[in-house]
mmCIF file of C-alpha atoms in Angstrom:
data_model
loop_
_atom_site.group_PDB
_atom_site.id
_atom_site.type_symbol
_atom_site.label_atom_id
_atom_site.label_comp_id
_atom_site.label_asym_id
_atom_site.label_seq_id
_atom_site.Cartn_x
_atom_site.Cartn_y
_atom_site.Cartn_z
ATOM 1 C CA MET A 4 8.231 -7.355 6.555
ATOM 2 C CA ASN A 5 10.541 -5.800 9.322
ATOM 3 C CA GLY A 6 12.043 -2.387 8.296
ATOM 4 C CA GLY A 7 12.619 -1.104 4.923
ATOM 5 C CA ASN A 8 10.310 -0.084 2.205
ATOM 6 C CA LEU A 9 8.775 -1.872 -0.405
ATOM 7 C CA GLU A 10 6.394 -1.077 -2.886
ATOM 8 C CA LEU A 11 4.215 -3.630 -5.092
ATOM 9 C CA ALA A 12 1.621 -3.043 -8.004
ATOM 10 C CA GLN A 13 -0.659 -4.851 -9.844
ATOM 11 C CA ILE A 14 -0.317 -8.231 -8.105
ATOM 12 C CA THR A 15 -2.779 -10.510 -6.714
ATOM 13 C CA LEU A 16 -1.758 -12.642 -3.533
ATOM 14 C CA ASP A 17 -4.426 -15.537 -2.995
ATOM 15 C CA GLY A 18 -4.660 -17.354 0.330
ATOM 16 C CA GLY A 19 -6.253 -20.561 -1.500
ATOM 17 C CA ASN A 20 -9.099 -20.488 1.001
ATOM 18 C CA SER A 21 -11.682 -21.070 -2.003
ATOM 19 C CA GLY A 22 -13.057 -23.696 -3.953
ATOM 20 C CA SER A 23 -14.334 -27.224 -2.833
ATOM 21 C CA ASN A 24 -11.401 -28.044 -0.671
ATOM 22 C CA PRO A 25 -10.514 -24.607 1.280
ATOM 23 C CA ILE A 26 -7.444 -24.352 3.501
ATOM 24 C CA THR A 27 -6.876 -22.075 6.729
ATOM 25 C CA ALA A 28 -3.560 -20.496 6.760
ATOM 26 C CA GLN A 29 -1.854 -19.824 10.069
ATOM 27 C CA SER A 30 -1.057 -16.342 9.100
ATOM 28 C CA PRO A 31 -2.062 -13.235 7.368
ATOM 29 C CA LEU A 32 -0.897 -12.808 3.621
ATOM 30 C CA ILE A 33 1.424 -10.141 4.427
ATOM 31 C CA THR A 34 2.822 -8.760 7.920
ATOM 32 C CA VAL A 35 4.517 -5.297 8.288
ATOM 33 C CA ASN A 36 6.694 -5.136 11.483
ATOM 34 C CA SER A 37 7.907 -1.850 13.330
ATOM 35 C CA ASP A 38 9.888 0.221 10.850
ATOM 36 C CA GLY A 39 8.658 -1.157 7.671
ATOM 37 C CA GLU A 40 6.806 0.541 4.834
ATOM 38 C CA LEU A 41 4.743 -1.285 2.581
ATOM 39 C CA THR A 42 2.915 0.206 -0.347
ATOM 40 C CA LEU A 43 0.366 -1.681 -2.416
ATOM 41 C CA SER A 44 -0.862 -0.099 -5.655
ATOM 42 C CA ASN A 45 -3.839 -1.566 -7.859
ATOM 43 C CA CYS A 46 -3.219 -4.866 -5.862
ATOM 44 C CA THR A 47 -5.752 -7.826 -5.077
ATOM 45 C CA LEU A 48 -5.735 -9.660 -1.497
ATOM 46 C CA GLN A 49 -8.088 -12.555 -1.492
ATOM 47 C CA ASN A 50 -9.068 -15.730 -0.060
ATOM 48 C CA ASN A 51 -7.305 -16.128 3.412
ATOM 49 C CA THR A 52 -8.370 -17.111 6.677
ATOM 50 C CA ASN A 53 -6.165 -16.929 9.596
ATOM 51 C CA GLY A 54 -6.331 -19.399 11.894
ATOM 52 C CA LYS A 55 -3.802 -18.357 14.576
ATOM 53 C CA ASN A 56 -6.127 -15.833 16.171
ATOM 54 C CA GLU A 57 -5.397 -17.562 19.570
ATOM 55 C CA ASP A 58 -1.984 -16.143 19.639
ATOM 56 C CA GLY A 59 -2.693 -12.723 18.913
ATOM 57 C CA PHE A 60 -2.230 -12.424 15.318
ATOM 58 C CA GLY A 61 -5.298 -10.650 13.541
ATOM 59 C CA GLY A 62 -5.709 -9.755 9.729
ATOM 60 C CA GLY A 63 -6.965 -11.986 7.302
ATOM 61 C CA ALA A 64 -4.882 -10.147 4.793
ATOM 62 C CA VAL A 65 -2.508 -7.696 6.449
ATOM 63 C CA TYR A 66 -1.052 -7.654 10.006
ATOM 64 C CA VAL A 67 0.521 -4.279 10.888
ATOM 65 C CA ASP A 68 2.588 -4.334 14.055
ATOM 66 C CA GLY A 69 3.975 -0.882 14.117
ATOM 67 C CA GLY A 70 4.804 -0.206 10.421
ATOM 68 C CA THR A 71 2.969 1.513 7.910
ATOM 69 C CA LEU A 72 0.576 0.202 4.983
ATOM 70 C CA ASN A 73 -0.248 2.473 1.924
ATOM 71 C CA PHE A 74 -2.939 1.061 -0.038
ATOM 72 C CA SER A 75 -4.552 2.284 -3.026
ATOM 73 C CA SER A 76 -6.636 1.352 -5.995
ATOM 74 C CA GLY A 77 -6.794 -2.237 -4.787
ATOM 75 C CA THR A 78 -9.383 -5.082 -3.396
ATOM 76 C CA ILE A 79 -9.280 -7.034 -0.402
ATOM 77 C CA THR A 80 -11.860 -9.873 -0.221
ATOM 78 C CA LYS A 81 -12.865 -12.945 1.283
ATOM 79 C CA CYS A 82 -10.075 -12.485 3.834
ATOM 80 C CA ASN A 83 -11.015 -13.511 7.392
ATOM 81 C CA ALA A 84 -9.904 -13.330 11.041
ATOM 82 C CA LYS A 85 -10.969 -13.273 14.471
ATOM 83 C CA ASP A 86 -9.490 -9.595 14.658
ATOM 84 C CA GLY A 87 -9.373 -7.361 11.707
ATOM 85 C CA GLY A 88 -10.671 -9.297 8.841
ATOM 86 C CA GLY A 89 -8.768 -7.543 6.065
ATOM 87 C CA VAL A 90 -6.470 -5.609 7.874
ATOM 88 C CA TYR A 91 -5.189 -5.740 11.555
ATOM 89 C CA VAL A 92 -3.317 -2.685 12.909
ATOM 90 C CA ILE A 93 -1.670 -2.397 16.097
ATOM 91 C CA ASN A 94 1.412 -0.684 18.264
ATOM 92 C CA ASN A 95 0.737 2.751 16.690
ATOM 93 C CA GLY A 96 0.865 1.220 13.235
ATOM 94 C CA ARG A 97 -0.665 3.241 10.321
ATOM 95 C CA PHE A 98 -3.037 2.373 7.480
#
């Protein structure tokens, strides 16, 4: 998400990193860039391993790079990354 506002409610984002054949993603489930604002209400973010940490992308669930993440009444489970297992915030981002 790059600029603008988005609100999501009562959804599940599943990275597929569970079960007998787990996969490793190359990104977080969601990226919020500069001037973007994302509001998640009663959402579940789960089962994601961000394997692209060598390039500086953190966050197993959400990577906030100068934007804003509002998160209420939800869960983040089984999300992993080298930096910021659930949420990684840089460059004056807000969480």
